[in-house]
Amino acid sequence: MAISAEPSSSLSFTSSSNISNGSISHKLSSASEVPSLEVISLNKLSSNLELLLVDSSYDYSDAEVIVEGIPVGIHRCIFAVRSRFFHDLFKQDKGDSEKEGKPKYCMSKLLPYGKVGHEAFLVFMNYLYTGKLKPFPMEVSTCVDNRCPHDACGPAINFAVEMMYASSIFQMSELVSLFQRRLLNFVGKALVEDVIPILVVAFHCQLNQLVSQCVDRVARSDLDIISLEKELPHEVVANIKLLRPKSQNNDEQNLEVVDPLREKRIRRIHKALDSDDVELVKLLLSESNITLDEANALHYAAAYCDPKVVSEVLGLGLADVNLQNSRGYTVLHIAAMRKEPSVIVSLLTKGAHASELTLDGRSAVSICRRLTRPKDYHAKTKQGQEANKDRICIDVLEREMRRSPMVGDASISSPLVADDLHMKLLYLENRVAFARLFFPTEAKLAMDIAHAETTSEFAGLSASKGSSGTLREVDLNETPIMRNKRLRSRMEALIKTVEMGRRYFPHCSEVLDKFMDDDMNEMFYLDKGTLDEQRIKRTRFMELKEDVHKAFTKDKAGFNHVGLSSSSSSSSLRDGLKNKVPKF
């Protein structure tokens, strides 16, 4: 009786001994039936072995591996036949047994370097049992930034790095090849600081191609040597130094010749910080002409030192808490990368601006979100346990953004403002657009002072006037860095416009604050909604007109010497609203 096999299979194993001089149909039959039977048997075996992992009624494990404090039951026979590492381990080490309990092996003792987390070990273990690689768990391989595609964020890279460590240390060569390809794909996409953990794992796992790609990427970047020396092996840093003068982007790197004595003094300050000796730092400052800002001492402390040291350095009052380093990062950006709540809070209490952006348009909270896993962000803390640091960092920064979302000292609060550069620009463009509608003369004066007209408008509400919906021309030759610089320039001009409005027209600004906070722009569409909704909108609109008139009158009374004309703004307001709002 012939065995009926499934015709669809992605695998095909054809032995040359099965090919004879018979008919083509015989050869096709032999080539299809036997491999299909093998595939069916292998799939069934894989599924049966997977029951040992997913079904508690099949728990016949004879040992445990402790990963991040969590015991994971394993079957030593399967581990030993699948991995030479575990075969040798079980022969030489019987594990830590408690009386008649199962032998226990601590993951941290099995690793000569690096880290393999609980979820990464379960994915690796599933491959050992089934021969199939499961999709990475979303809660540990993605970040909590909902705008992120998760193709090169911190958690995605770190999980792949953990899988590479496990594959290399536990001697699974096919997985090493697979994850080397994945990490190579990350190198070109990731932020250069996120390439560092890839370079570290490539170096320890002796993946020469991956090392070469990472070294080339870092050498072409503007990462400073001091940071590289803190985070990379000495010989890797030496290779980067050799490549840097040959880089194509020398003009983008801080490669100017420095005074050796000055560099030596800066390094002494950093070493004093490493030793938690702030008194020595004060002494070194007094003996040299180097300042804390010139040494980027606060940046260094926020990245590598104990939180107490950061607080003590801040207490000296000698450093600019909002200073940008050569890469455009403030101290708060560095603290967000570290995700240490006490450091972030210390900086904020000393006046750090949560809304300051990096050159590529990231704020401290967006940096923090891109580095935080959903598992950590949503982790529930039991009473008496230490609070989740990842969640605290994001919550603290978000509260600060809501309290003072704009760069600078002006406190502009709006629920519409997010931590994204585009959202800030959209809010500012809308706010200035409504200012020009309600108070055209005052708005023009504020924009003239801020030189806002010299910057290109961002496509916000003010760019959508008219029914044609004409799109702004896109310069295809504009690089992302150039575009971000242009947007930052526009944002700074708009922020200054708002600040000028607050300074010289405070009552008008209060009206705009209320208008933006209450999302009252819906009232401009008075013919939309039910009759009751339309009636409410008309009432609110009349109240707004009254508020606008009172605000302008108050500000005019205080600034008559400027020569502003009441009729100018009033008539412009009437004309603007006449065109904007349907008659009723």
Coordinates of C-alpha atoms in Angstrom, one line a residue:
M1 CA 0.0 0.0 0.0
A2 CA 1.5 3.3 -1.1
I3 CA 2.1 6.0 1.6
S4 CA 0.4 9.3 0.8
A5 CA 2.7 12.2 1.7
E6 CA 1.9 15.9 1.8
P7 CA 3.0 17.5 -1.4
S8 CA 3.9 20.9 0.0
S9 CA 7.2 21.1 1.9
S10 CA 9.9 23.7 2.0
L11 CA 12.6 21.1 2.5
S12 CA 13.8 18.6 -0.1
F13 CA 16.4 15.9 0.5
T14 CA 17.2 13.8 -2.6
S15 CA 19.9 11.2 -2.5
S16 CA 21.8 10.4 -5.6
S17 CA 21.5 6.7 -4.9
N18 CA 17.7 7.0 -5.4
I19 CA 18.1 8.2 -9.0
S20 CA 18.0 5.3 -11.5
N21 CA 17.5 5.0 -15.3
G22 CA 13.8 4.4 -14.8
S23 CA 11.0 6.7 -16.0
I24 CA 10.9 10.4 -15.0
S25 CA 7.7 9.7 -13.1
H26 CA 9.4 7.1 -11.0
K27 CA 12.2 9.5 -10.2
L28 CA 9.8 12.2 -9.3
S29 CA 7.8 9.8 -7.1
S30 CA 10.9 8.7 -5.3
A31 CA 12.1 12.2 -4.8
S32 CA 8.8 13.4 -3.4
E33 CA 7.7 10.6 -1.2
V34 CA 10.9 9.9 0.8
P35 CA 11.8 13.5 1.7
S36 CA 8.2 14.3 2.6
L37 CA 8.1 11.3 4.9
E38 CA 11.3 12.6 6.5
V39 CA 9.9 16.1 6.9
I40 CA 6.7 14.7 8.5
S41 CA 8.8 12.6 10.9
L42 CA 11.1 15.5 11.8
N43 CA 8.2 17.9 12.3
K44 CA 6.5 15.4 14.6
L45 CA 9.7 14.8 16.6
S46 CA 10.1 18.6 16.9
S47 CA 6.6 19.0 18.1
N48 CA 6.9 16.1 20.6
L49 CA 10.1 17.5 22.1
E50 CA 8.5 20.9 22.4
L51 CA 6.0 19.4 24.8
L52 CA 8.8 19.1 27.3
L53 CA 9.0 22.9 27.3
V54 CA 5.3 24.0 27.1
D55 CA 3.4 21.3 28.9
S56 CA 3.9 21.0 32.6
S57 CA 2.6 17.4 32.6
Y58 CA 5.7 16.4 30.7
D59 CA 8.1 18.0 33.2
Y60 CA 10.8 15.3 33.5
S61 CA 13.7 17.7 33.8
D62 CA 16.7 16.4 35.7
A63 CA 18.6 19.7 36.3
E64 CA 18.0 23.4 36.5
V65 CA 19.8 26.5 35.1
I66 CA 19.3 29.6 37.2
V67 CA 18.8 32.6 34.9
E68 CA 18.3 36.1 36.4
G69 CA 17.2 34.3 39.6
I70 CA 14.6 32.2 37.8
P71 CA 15.1 28.4 37.8
V72 CA 14.7 26.8 34.3
G73 CA 14.2 23.0 34.1
I74 CA 16.4 21.3 31.5
H75 CA 17.0 17.7 30.3
R76 CA 20.8 17.2 30.4
C77 CA 20.7 14.4 27.8
I78 CA 19.2 16.8 25.2
F79 CA 21.5 19.6 26.1
A80 CA 24.5 17.3 25.9
V81 CA 23.8 15.8 22.5
R82 CA 22.9 19.2 21.0
S83 CA 25.8 21.2 22.4
R84 CA 29.4 20.2 22.9
F85 CA 29.7 22.9 25.6
F86 CA 27.0 21.3 27.8
H87 CA 28.4 17.7 27.1
D88 CA 31.7 18.7 28.5
L89 CA 30.1 20.7 31.4
F90 CA 27.9 17.8 32.6
K91 CA 30.9 15.4 32.5
Q92 CA 33.0 17.7 34.6
D93 CA 30.5 19.5 36.8
K94 CA 27.7 17.7 38.6
G95 CA 26.1 21.0 39.6
D96 CA 25.2 22.5 43.0
S97 CA 22.8 20.0 44.5
E98 CA 20.8 20.4 47.7
K99 CA 20.4 17.0 49.3
E100 CA 18.3 15.0 46.8
G101 CA 17.3 18.1 44.7
K102 CA 18.1 18.6 41.0
P103 CA 21.6 19.7 40.1
K104 CA 21.7 23.5 39.6
Y105 CA 23.9 25.6 37.3
C106 CA 24.0 29.4 37.5
M107 CA 24.0 31.1 34.2
S108 CA 26.3 33.9 35.4
K109 CA 29.0 31.3 36.2
L110 CA 28.7 29.7 32.8
L111 CA 29.5 32.9 30.9
P112 CA 33.1 34.2 30.8
Y113 CA 31.7 37.6 29.5
G114 CA 28.5 39.2 28.5
K115 CA 24.9 38.4 29.6
V116 CA 22.2 36.0 28.5
G117 CA 18.8 36.9 30.0
H118 CA 15.9 34.6 30.9
E119 CA 13.9 35.2 27.7
A120 CA 17.0 34.8 25.5
F121 CA 17.8 31.5 27.2
L122 CA 14.3 30.2 26.6
V123 CA 14.5 31.0 22.9
F124 CA 17.9 29.3 22.7
M125 CA 16.6 26.3 24.6
N126 CA 13.6 26.0 22.3
Y127 CA 16.0 25.7 19.4
L128 CA 18.0 23.0 21.1
Y129 CA 14.8 20.9 21.6
T130 CA 12.9 21.6 18.4
G131 CA 15.5 22.7 15.8
K132 CA 13.3 25.8 15.2
L133 CA 14.0 29.4 16.1
K134 CA 11.0 31.1 17.7
P135 CA 10.2 34.7 17.0
F136 CA 11.8 37.0 19.5
P137 CA 9.4 37.9 22.4
M138 CA 8.1 41.4 21.8
E139 CA 8.2 42.4 25.5
V140 CA 12.0 42.2 25.5
S141 CA 13.0 42.8 21.8
T142 CA 11.1 46.1 21.2
C143 CA 11.0 49.5 23.0
V144 CA 8.1 51.5 24.4
D145 CA 8.3 54.2 21.8
N146 CA 5.2 53.7 19.6
R147 CA 6.9 55.6 16.7
C148 CA 9.8 53.2 16.6
P149 CA 9.8 50.5 13.8
H150 CA 11.9 48.3 16.2
D151 CA 14.4 47.4 13.5
A152 CA 17.4 48.9 15.3
C153 CA 16.3 50.2 18.7
G154 CA 18.3 49.4 21.9
P155 CA 16.2 46.4 23.1
A156 CA 16.2 44.8 19.6
I157 CA 19.9 45.1 19.4
N158 CA 20.5 43.9 23.0
F159 CA 18.3 40.8 22.6
A160 CA 20.2 39.8 19.4
V161 CA 23.5 40.4 21.2
E162 CA 22.3 38.1 24.0
M163 CA 21.3 35.4 21.5
M164 CA 24.8 35.7 19.9
Y165 CA 26.5 35.3 23.3
A166 CA 24.5 32.2 24.0
S167 CA 25.1 30.7 20.5
S168 CA 28.8 31.4 20.7
I169 CA 29.5 30.3 24.2
F170 CA 27.3 27.2 24.0
Q171 CA 28.9 26.3 20.6
M172 CA 26.0 26.4 18.2
S173 CA 27.7 27.3 15.0
E174 CA 24.6 27.5 12.8
L175 CA 23.1 30.1 15.2
V176 CA 26.3 32.1 15.3
S177 CA 26.2 32.4 11.5
L178 CA 22.5 33.4 11.7
F179 CA 22.9 36.1 14.3
Q180 CA 26.1 37.5 12.8
R181 CA 24.0 38.3 9.7
R182 CA 21.3 39.9 11.9
L183 CA 23.8 42.0 13.7
L184 CA 25.5 43.1 10.5
N185 CA 22.1 44.4 9.4
F186 CA 21.9 46.4 12.6
V187 CA 25.2 48.1 12.1
G188 CA 24.1 50.3 9.2
K189 CA 20.7 51.3 10.8
A190 CA 21.5 51.8 14.5
L191 CA 22.7 54.9 16.2
V192 CA 26.4 54.8 16.5
E193 CA 26.3 54.5 20.3
D194 CA 24.1 51.4 19.9
V195 CA 26.8 49.8 17.7
I196 CA 29.1 49.5 20.8
P197 CA 27.4 46.4 22.3
I198 CA 27.5 44.8 18.8
L199 CA 31.2 45.5 18.6
V200 CA 31.8 44.1 22.1
V201 CA 30.0 40.8 21.3
A202 CA 31.7 40.6 17.9
F203 CA 35.1 41.0 19.5
H204 CA 34.5 38.4 22.2
C205 CA 33.0 35.9 19.8
Q206 CA 35.9 36.5 17.3
L207 CA 33.5 37.4 14.4
N208 CA 36.1 39.2 12.2
Q209 CA 33.7 40.4 9.6
L210 CA 31.3 41.9 12.1
V211 CA 34.2 43.5 14.0
S212 CA 35.5 45.1 10.8
Q213 CA 32.1 46.5 10.0
C214 CA 31.6 47.9 13.5
V215 CA 35.1 49.4 13.7
D216 CA 34.6 51.1 10.4
R217 CA 31.2 52.6 11.5
V218 CA 32.6 53.8 14.8
A219 CA 35.8 55.2 13.2
R220 CA 33.6 57.3 10.8
S221 CA 31.5 58.6 13.7
D222 CA 32.0 61.5 16.2
L223 CA 32.1 59.3 19.3
D224 CA 34.9 60.7 21.5
I225 CA 37.9 58.5 22.4
I226 CA 37.3 58.8 26.1
S227 CA 33.9 57.2 25.8
L228 CA 35.3 54.5 23.6
E229 CA 38.2 53.7 26.0
K230 CA 35.6 53.3 28.8
E231 CA 33.4 50.8 26.8
L232 CA 35.6 48.9 24.4
P233 CA 38.7 46.6 24.7
H234 CA 42.0 48.4 24.3
E235 CA 43.0 46.7 21.0
V236 CA 39.6 47.7 19.4
V237 CA 40.1 51.3 20.4
A238 CA 43.6 51.2 18.9
N239 CA 42.2 50.0 15.6
I240 CA 39.7 52.8 15.6
K241 CA 42.4 55.4 16.3
L242 CA 44.4 54.0 13.3
L243 CA 41.4 54.3 11.0
R244 CA 40.1 57.7 12.0
P245 CA 42.6 59.9 10.2
K246 CA 41.7 58.0 7.0
S247 CA 38.0 58.4 7.5
Q248 CA 35.9 60.2 4.8
N249 CA 34.2 62.3 7.4
N250 CA 37.1 64.0 9.1
D251 CA 35.3 67.3 9.0
E252 CA 32.5 65.7 11.1
Q253 CA 34.9 64.5 13.8
N254 CA 36.6 66.5 16.5
L255 CA 40.0 65.5 15.2
E256 CA 41.8 68.8 15.8
V257 CA 45.3 68.7 17.3
V258 CA 44.9 69.2 21.1
D259 CA 47.4 70.3 23.7
P260 CA 48.8 67.1 25.3
L261 CA 49.1 68.9 28.7
R262 CA 45.5 70.1 28.5
E263 CA 44.3 66.6 27.5
K264 CA 46.3 65.1 30.4
R265 CA 44.6 67.5 32.9
I266 CA 41.2 66.6 31.5
R267 CA 41.9 62.9 32.0
R268 CA 43.1 63.6 35.6
I269 CA 39.7 65.2 36.3
H270 CA 37.9 62.2 34.9
K271 CA 40.0 59.8 37.0
A272 CA 39.2 61.9 40.1
L273 CA 35.5 61.5 39.2
D274 CA 36.0 57.7 38.8
S275 CA 37.5 57.7 42.3
D276 CA 34.5 59.6 43.7
D277 CA 36.8 62.3 44.8
V278 CA 35.1 65.6 44.2
E279 CA 37.6 67.4 46.5
L280 CA 40.4 66.3 44.2
V281 CA 38.4 67.6 41.2
K282 CA 38.2 71.1 42.9
L283 CA 41.9 71.0 43.5
L284 CA 42.7 70.1 39.9
L285 CA 40.4 72.9 38.7
S286 CA 42.2 75.4 40.9
E287 CA 45.7 74.3 39.7
S288 CA 44.9 74.4 36.0
N289 CA 43.0 76.6 33.6
I290 CA 40.6 73.8 32.7
T291 CA 36.9 74.3 33.6
L292 CA 34.3 71.6 34.3
D293 CA 32.6 72.6 31.0
E294 CA 35.8 72.3 29.0
A295 CA 36.4 68.8 30.5
N296 CA 32.7 67.8 29.9
A297 CA 33.0 66.7 33.5
L298 CA 29.3 66.7 34.1
H299 CA 28.6 64.7 31.0
Y300 CA 31.3 62.2 32.1
A301 CA 29.9 62.0 35.7
A302 CA 26.3 61.4 34.4
A303 CA 27.5 58.6 32.2
Y304 CA 29.9 56.7 34.5
C305 CA 29.9 57.9 38.1
D306 CA 27.9 57.2 41.2
P307 CA 24.7 59.4 41.4
K308 CA 26.1 60.9 44.6
V309 CA 29.1 62.2 42.7
V310 CA 26.9 63.8 40.1
S311 CA 25.0 65.6 42.8
E312 CA 28.2 66.8 44.4
V313 CA 29.6 68.1 41.1
L314 CA 26.3 69.9 40.5
G315 CA 26.6 71.4 44.0
L316 CA 29.8 73.1 43.0
G317 CA 27.8 75.4 40.8
L318 CA 30.7 75.6 38.3
A319 CA 29.1 73.6 35.4
D320 CA 26.5 74.5 32.8
V321 CA 23.8 71.9 33.3
N322 CA 22.5 72.5 29.7
L323 CA 25.9 72.5 28.0
Q324 CA 26.0 70.5 24.8
N325 CA 29.0 68.3 24.1
S326 CA 30.7 68.0 20.6
R327 CA 27.9 65.6 19.5
G328 CA 25.1 68.0 20.5
Y329 CA 24.1 66.0 23.7
T330 CA 23.3 67.7 26.9
V331 CA 24.0 66.1 30.3
L332 CA 20.3 65.1 30.5
H333 CA 20.6 63.3 27.2
I334 CA 23.5 61.3 28.6
A335 CA 21.6 60.6 31.9
A336 CA 18.6 59.4 29.8
M337 CA 20.9 56.8 28.1
R338 CA 22.0 55.6 31.5
K339 CA 18.4 55.5 32.9
E340 CA 19.3 56.3 36.5
P341 CA 16.4 58.2 38.1
S342 CA 18.4 59.9 40.8
V343 CA 20.8 61.4 38.2
I344 CA 17.9 62.6 36.0
V345 CA 16.1 64.2 39.0
S346 CA 19.3 65.9 40.2
L347 CA 19.8 67.5 36.8
L348 CA 16.2 68.6 36.5
T349 CA 16.2 70.2 39.9
K350 CA 19.3 72.2 38.9
G351 CA 17.5 73.6 35.8
A352 CA 18.2 71.0 33.0
H353 CA 15.8 71.5 30.1
A354 CA 13.9 68.3 29.4
S355 CA 12.9 69.6 25.9
E356 CA 16.4 70.2 24.6
L357 CA 16.9 68.2 21.5
T358 CA 19.9 66.4 20.0
L359 CA 21.1 67.3 16.5
D360 CA 18.9 64.5 15.1
G361 CA 15.8 65.8 17.0
R362 CA 15.6 63.5 20.0
S363 CA 14.7 64.6 23.5
A364 CA 15.7 63.0 26.7
V365 CA 12.4 61.2 27.1
S366 CA 12.5 59.9 23.5
I367 CA 16.0 58.6 24.1
C368 CA 14.8 56.8 27.3
R369 CA 11.8 55.3 25.6
R370 CA 13.9 53.9 22.7
L371 CA 16.1 52.1 25.3
T372 CA 13.3 50.7 27.5
R373 CA 11.7 47.3 27.0
P374 CA 7.9 46.9 27.5
K375 CA 8.7 44.2 30.1
D376 CA 10.5 46.7 32.2
Y377 CA 8.2 49.6 31.6
H378 CA 5.0 47.6 32.5
A379 CA 6.6 45.6 35.3
K380 CA 4.4 45.7 38.5
T381 CA 6.2 46.5 41.7
K382 CA 5.0 44.7 44.8
Q383 CA 4.8 46.6 48.1
G384 CA 8.3 46.8 49.7
Q385 CA 10.1 46.1 46.4
E386 CA 12.4 48.6 44.7
A387 CA 10.4 50.7 42.2
N388 CA 11.0 50.1 38.5
K389 CA 13.7 52.5 37.4
D390 CA 12.9 52.4 33.7
R391 CA 9.3 53.5 34.3
I392 CA 10.4 56.2 36.8
C393 CA 12.8 57.8 34.4
I394 CA 10.2 58.1 31.6
D395 CA 7.5 59.3 34.0
V396 CA 9.7 62.0 35.5
L397 CA 10.8 63.2 32.1
E398 CA 7.3 63.2 30.7
R399 CA 6.0 65.2 33.7
E400 CA 8.8 67.7 33.2
M401 CA 7.9 68.0 29.5
R402 CA 4.3 68.7 30.4
R403 CA 5.3 71.3 32.9
S404 CA 7.8 73.1 30.6
P405 CA 7.7 71.6 27.2
M406 CA 9.6 74.3 25.3
V407 CA 13.3 74.8 25.2
G408 CA 14.4 77.7 27.4
D409 CA 12.8 79.3 30.5
A410 CA 9.4 80.0 29.1
S411 CA 6.8 77.8 30.7
I412 CA 4.4 76.8 27.9
S413 CA 2.1 74.0 28.8
S414 CA -0.2 72.1 26.4
P415 CA -1.4 68.6 26.2
L416 CA -0.7 68.7 22.5
V417 CA 3.0 69.0 23.0
A418 CA 4.9 65.7 22.8
D419 CA 8.5 64.7 23.0
D420 CA 8.9 64.6 19.3
L421 CA 10.4 67.4 17.3
H422 CA 7.6 67.4 14.7
M423 CA 5.0 67.6 17.4
K424 CA 6.7 70.6 19.0
L425 CA 6.9 72.3 15.7
L426 CA 3.3 71.5 14.9
Y427 CA 2.2 73.0 18.3
L428 CA 4.3 76.1 17.8
E429 CA 3.2 76.7 14.2
N430 CA -0.4 76.4 15.3
R431 CA 0.0 78.7 18.2
V432 CA 1.7 81.4 16.1
A433 CA -0.9 80.9 13.4
F434 CA -3.7 81.6 15.8
A435 CA -1.8 84.5 17.3
R436 CA -1.6 86.0 13.8
L437 CA -5.3 85.5 13.4
F438 CA -6.4 86.9 16.7
F439 CA -3.6 89.6 17.2
P440 CA -2.0 90.2 13.8
T441 CA -0.1 93.3 14.6
E442 CA 1.2 92.0 17.9
A443 CA 2.2 88.7 16.3
K444 CA 4.0 90.4 13.5
L445 CA 6.0 92.4 16.0
A446 CA 7.0 89.3 18.0
M447 CA 7.9 87.5 14.8
D448 CA 10.0 90.4 13.6
I449 CA 11.9 90.5 16.8
A450 CA 12.5 86.7 16.7
H451 CA 13.4 86.8 12.9
A452 CA 10.9 84.0 12.4
E453 CA 10.2 85.1 8.9
T454 CA 13.7 84.2 7.8
T455 CA 13.1 80.5 8.6
S456 CA 11.1 78.1 6.5
E457 CA 7.6 77.2 7.7
F458 CA 6.9 73.7 9.0
A459 CA 3.7 72.1 7.6
G460 CA 1.4 72.8 10.4
L461 CA -2.0 74.5 10.6
S462 CA -0.7 77.7 9.2
A463 CA 0.6 75.9 6.1
S464 CA -2.7 74.4 5.2
K465 CA -4.7 77.6 4.4
G466 CA -6.7 77.5 1.3
S467 CA -8.6 74.7 -0.2
S468 CA -6.1 73.6 -2.7
G469 CA -4.0 71.7 -0.2
T470 CA -0.8 72.5 -2.0
L471 CA 2.1 70.5 -0.6
R472 CA 5.4 72.1 0.3
E473 CA 8.2 71.3 -2.2
V474 CA 10.6 68.6 -1.0
D475 CA 14.3 69.0 -1.5
L476 CA 15.5 65.5 -2.4
N477 CA 19.1 66.6 -2.0
E478 CA 18.5 67.6 1.7
T479 CA 20.1 65.1 4.1
P480 CA 18.4 64.1 7.3
I481 CA 21.0 66.1 9.3
M482 CA 20.4 69.2 7.2
R483 CA 16.6 68.8 7.5
N484 CA 16.8 68.5 11.3
K485 CA 19.0 71.6 11.5
R486 CA 16.5 73.5 9.4
L487 CA 13.6 72.3 11.6
R488 CA 15.5 73.2 14.8
S489 CA 16.2 76.6 13.4
R490 CA 12.5 77.1 12.7
M491 CA 11.6 75.8 16.2
E492 CA 14.0 78.2 17.9
A493 CA 12.6 81.1 16.0
L494 CA 9.0 80.1 16.9
I495 CA 10.0 79.7 20.6
K496 CA 11.5 83.1 20.6
T497 CA 8.3 84.5 19.0
V498 CA 6.2 83.0 21.8
E499 CA 8.6 84.3 24.4
M500 CA 8.4 87.8 22.9
G501 CA 4.6 87.6 22.9
R502 CA 4.7 86.6 26.6
R503 CA 7.0 89.4 27.5
Y504 CA 5.2 92.2 25.7
F505 CA 1.6 91.0 25.3
P506 CA 1.0 88.8 28.4
H507 CA -2.8 89.1 28.4
C508 CA -3.0 88.1 24.7
S509 CA -0.7 85.2 25.5
E510 CA -3.0 84.1 28.3
V511 CA -5.9 83.9 25.8
L512 CA -3.8 81.8 23.4
D513 CA -2.8 79.5 26.3
K514 CA -6.4 78.9 27.2
F515 CA -7.4 78.5 23.5
M516 CA -4.6 75.9 22.9
D517 CA -5.1 74.0 26.2
D518 CA -8.8 73.7 25.8
D519 CA -8.5 72.6 22.2
M520 CA -11.0 75.4 21.3
N521 CA -10.1 75.4 17.6
E522 CA -13.0 73.0 16.9
M523 CA -15.3 76.0 17.3
F524 CA -14.2 77.4 13.9
Y525 CA -16.4 74.7 12.3
L526 CA -19.7 76.0 13.7
D527 CA -21.8 74.1 11.1
K528 CA -20.4 70.7 12.2
G529 CA -22.1 68.5 14.8
T530 CA -25.6 68.4 16.3
L531 CA -27.7 71.5 16.9
D532 CA -26.8 71.5 20.6
E533 CA -23.1 71.2 19.7
Q534 CA -23.4 74.1 17.2
R535 CA -25.2 76.2 19.8
I536 CA -22.4 75.5 22.4
K537 CA -19.7 76.4 19.8
R538 CA -21.4 79.7 19.0
T539 CA -21.6 80.5 22.7
R540 CA -17.9 79.7 23.3
F541 CA -17.0 81.6 20.2
M542 CA -18.7 84.8 21.5
E543 CA -16.8 84.3 24.8
L544 CA -13.6 84.0 22.9
K545 CA -14.2 87.3 21.0
E546 CA -14.8 89.0 24.2
D547 CA -11.6 87.6 25.8
V548 CA -9.6 88.7 22.7
H549 CA -11.0 92.2 22.9
K550 CA -10.3 92.5 26.7
A551 CA -6.8 91.1 26.3
F552 CA -5.9 93.4 23.6
T553 CA -7.3 96.4 25.5
K554 CA -5.2 95.6 28.6
D555 CA -2.0 95.0 26.6
K556 CA -2.5 98.2 24.6
A557 CA -3.0 100.2 27.8
G558 CA 0.3 99.0 29.1
F559 CA 2.2 99.6 25.8
N560 CA 0.8 102.8 24.3
H561 CA 4.3 104.0 23.8
V562 CA 4.9 101.3 21.2
G563 CA 2.3 103.0 18.9
L564 CA 0.1 100.0 18.3
S565 CA -3.3 100.8 16.7
S566 CA -6.3 99.2 18.3
S567 CA -8.3 99.5 15.1
S568 CA -5.5 97.6 13.3
S569 CA -5.8 94.5 15.3
S570 CA -9.6 94.7 15.8
S571 CA -10.3 95.1 12.1
S572 CA -7.9 92.4 11.2
L573 CA -9.5 90.1 13.8
R574 CA -12.9 90.8 12.4
D575 CA -11.8 90.2 8.8
G576 CA -9.9 87.1 9.7
L577 CA -12.7 85.5 11.7
K578 CA -15.2 86.6 9.0
N579 CA -13.3 84.5 6.5
K580 CA -12.6 81.6 8.9
V581 CA -16.0 81.2 10.5
P582 CA -19.4 80.6 8.9
K583 CA -22.0 83.4 9.5
F584 CA -24.7 82.7 12.0

